[in-house]
GROMACS .gro file of C-alpha atoms in nm:
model
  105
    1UNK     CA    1   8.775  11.335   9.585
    2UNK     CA    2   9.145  11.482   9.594
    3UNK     CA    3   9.162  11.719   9.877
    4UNK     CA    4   9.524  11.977   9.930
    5UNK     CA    5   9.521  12.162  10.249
    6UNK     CA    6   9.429  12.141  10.625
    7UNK     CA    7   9.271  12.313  10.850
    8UNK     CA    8   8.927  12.397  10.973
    9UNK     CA    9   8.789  12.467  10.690
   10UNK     CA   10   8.890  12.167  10.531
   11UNK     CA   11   8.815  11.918  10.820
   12UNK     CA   12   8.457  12.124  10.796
   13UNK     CA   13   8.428  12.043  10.386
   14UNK     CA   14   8.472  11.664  10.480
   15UNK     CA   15   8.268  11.670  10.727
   16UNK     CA   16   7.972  11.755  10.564
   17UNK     CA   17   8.073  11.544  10.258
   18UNK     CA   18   8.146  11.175  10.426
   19UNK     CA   19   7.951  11.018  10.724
   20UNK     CA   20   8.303  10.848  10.847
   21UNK     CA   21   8.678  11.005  10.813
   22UNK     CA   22   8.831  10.962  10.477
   23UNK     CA   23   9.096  10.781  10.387
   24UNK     CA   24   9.416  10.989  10.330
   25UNK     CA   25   9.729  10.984  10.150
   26UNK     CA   26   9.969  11.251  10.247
   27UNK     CA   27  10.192  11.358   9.968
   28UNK     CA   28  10.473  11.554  10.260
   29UNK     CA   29  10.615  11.863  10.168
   30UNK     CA   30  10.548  12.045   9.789
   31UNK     CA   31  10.767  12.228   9.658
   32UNK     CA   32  10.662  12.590   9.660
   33UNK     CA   33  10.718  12.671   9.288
   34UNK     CA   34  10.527  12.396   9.171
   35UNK     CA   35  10.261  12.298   9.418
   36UNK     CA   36  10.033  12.145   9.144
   37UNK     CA   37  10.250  11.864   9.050
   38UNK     CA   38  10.132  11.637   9.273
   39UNK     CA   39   9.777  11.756   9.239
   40UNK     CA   40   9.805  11.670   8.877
   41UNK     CA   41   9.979  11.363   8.948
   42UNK     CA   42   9.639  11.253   9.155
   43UNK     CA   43   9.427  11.437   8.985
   44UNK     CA   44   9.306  11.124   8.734
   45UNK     CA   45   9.204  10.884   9.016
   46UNK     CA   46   8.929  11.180   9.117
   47UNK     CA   47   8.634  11.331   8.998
   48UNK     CA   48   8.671  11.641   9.283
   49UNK     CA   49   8.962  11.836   9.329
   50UNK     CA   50   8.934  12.085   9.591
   51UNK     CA   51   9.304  12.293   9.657
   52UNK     CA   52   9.318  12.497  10.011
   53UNK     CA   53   9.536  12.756   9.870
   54UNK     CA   54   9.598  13.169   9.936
   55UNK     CA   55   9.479  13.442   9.688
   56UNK     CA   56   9.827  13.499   9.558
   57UNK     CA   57   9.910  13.072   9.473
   58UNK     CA   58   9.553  13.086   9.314
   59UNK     CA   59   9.606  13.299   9.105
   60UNK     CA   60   9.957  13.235   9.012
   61UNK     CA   61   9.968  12.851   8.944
   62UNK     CA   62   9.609  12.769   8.906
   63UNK     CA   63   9.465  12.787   8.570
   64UNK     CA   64   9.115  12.762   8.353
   65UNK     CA   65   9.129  12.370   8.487
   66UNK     CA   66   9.037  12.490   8.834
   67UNK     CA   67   8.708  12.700   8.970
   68UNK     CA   68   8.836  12.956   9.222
   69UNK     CA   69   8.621  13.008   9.536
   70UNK     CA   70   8.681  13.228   9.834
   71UNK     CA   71   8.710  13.068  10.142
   72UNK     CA   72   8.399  13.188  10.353
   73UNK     CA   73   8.171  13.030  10.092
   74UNK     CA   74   8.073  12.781  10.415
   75UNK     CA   75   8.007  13.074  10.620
   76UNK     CA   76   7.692  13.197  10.770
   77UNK     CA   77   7.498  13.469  10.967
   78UNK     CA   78   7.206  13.494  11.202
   79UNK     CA   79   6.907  13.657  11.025
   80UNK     CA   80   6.754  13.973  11.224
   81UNK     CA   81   6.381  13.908  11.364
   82UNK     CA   82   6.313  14.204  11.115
   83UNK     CA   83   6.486  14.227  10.834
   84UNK     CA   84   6.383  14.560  10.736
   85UNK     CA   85   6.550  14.696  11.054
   86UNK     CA   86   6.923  14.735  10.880
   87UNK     CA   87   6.753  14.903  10.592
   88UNK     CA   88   6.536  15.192  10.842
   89UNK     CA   89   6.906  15.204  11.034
   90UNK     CA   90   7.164  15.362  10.730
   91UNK     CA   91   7.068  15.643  10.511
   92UNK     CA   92   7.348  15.426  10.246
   93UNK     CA   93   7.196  15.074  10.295
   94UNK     CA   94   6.810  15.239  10.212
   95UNK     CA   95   6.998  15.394   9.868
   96UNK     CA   96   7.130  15.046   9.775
   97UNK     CA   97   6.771  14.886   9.808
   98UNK     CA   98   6.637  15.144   9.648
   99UNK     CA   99   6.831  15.094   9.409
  100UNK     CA  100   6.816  14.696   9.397
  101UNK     CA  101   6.470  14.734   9.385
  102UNK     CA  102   6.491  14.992   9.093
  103UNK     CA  103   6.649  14.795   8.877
  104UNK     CA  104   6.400  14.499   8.933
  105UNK     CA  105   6.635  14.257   9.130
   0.00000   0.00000   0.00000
């Protein structure tokens, strides 16, 4: 697995990937208008590439080769006790399931 980035997020994703700290190889500084040469450079030794980049470097120098994904995929919420309470709560929210529910989804 070829991992670019730091962070939270990304000590998070290898955290719940690997029972003990993966090895790492930094690569130091990339140079900002090309920041995929050394990804492609390491990309052959790995089966998973996963690139910690903003919106804008996405979509600039990151092509069909790569899946984009935002970064609050990992996150999560606390269900309500009842979850028809939202719905009961917004005159909007009750449109939008009735609509949902309308269209058979």
């Amino acid at each position: 697995m070829l991992v670019a980035g730091h962070g939270r997020r990304i000590d998070y994703l290898l955290g719940r990937l690997f029972a003990c700290a993966p090895w790492a190889e930094p690569v130091g500084r990339v140079w900002i208008l090309a920041p995929l040469r050394p990804l492609r450079r390491l990309k052959p030794a790995a089966e998973l590439t996963v690139a910690r980049v903003d919106r804008i470097s996405a979509q600039l120098f990151f092509d069909t080769d790569y899946v984009s994904a935002p970064d609050w995929v990992g996150s999560w919420l606390q269900a309500p006790e009842d979850p028809e309470r939202p719905f009961r709560a917004s005159h909007s929210i009750q449109e939008d399931v009735r609509v949902v529910r309308g269209s058979g989804l």
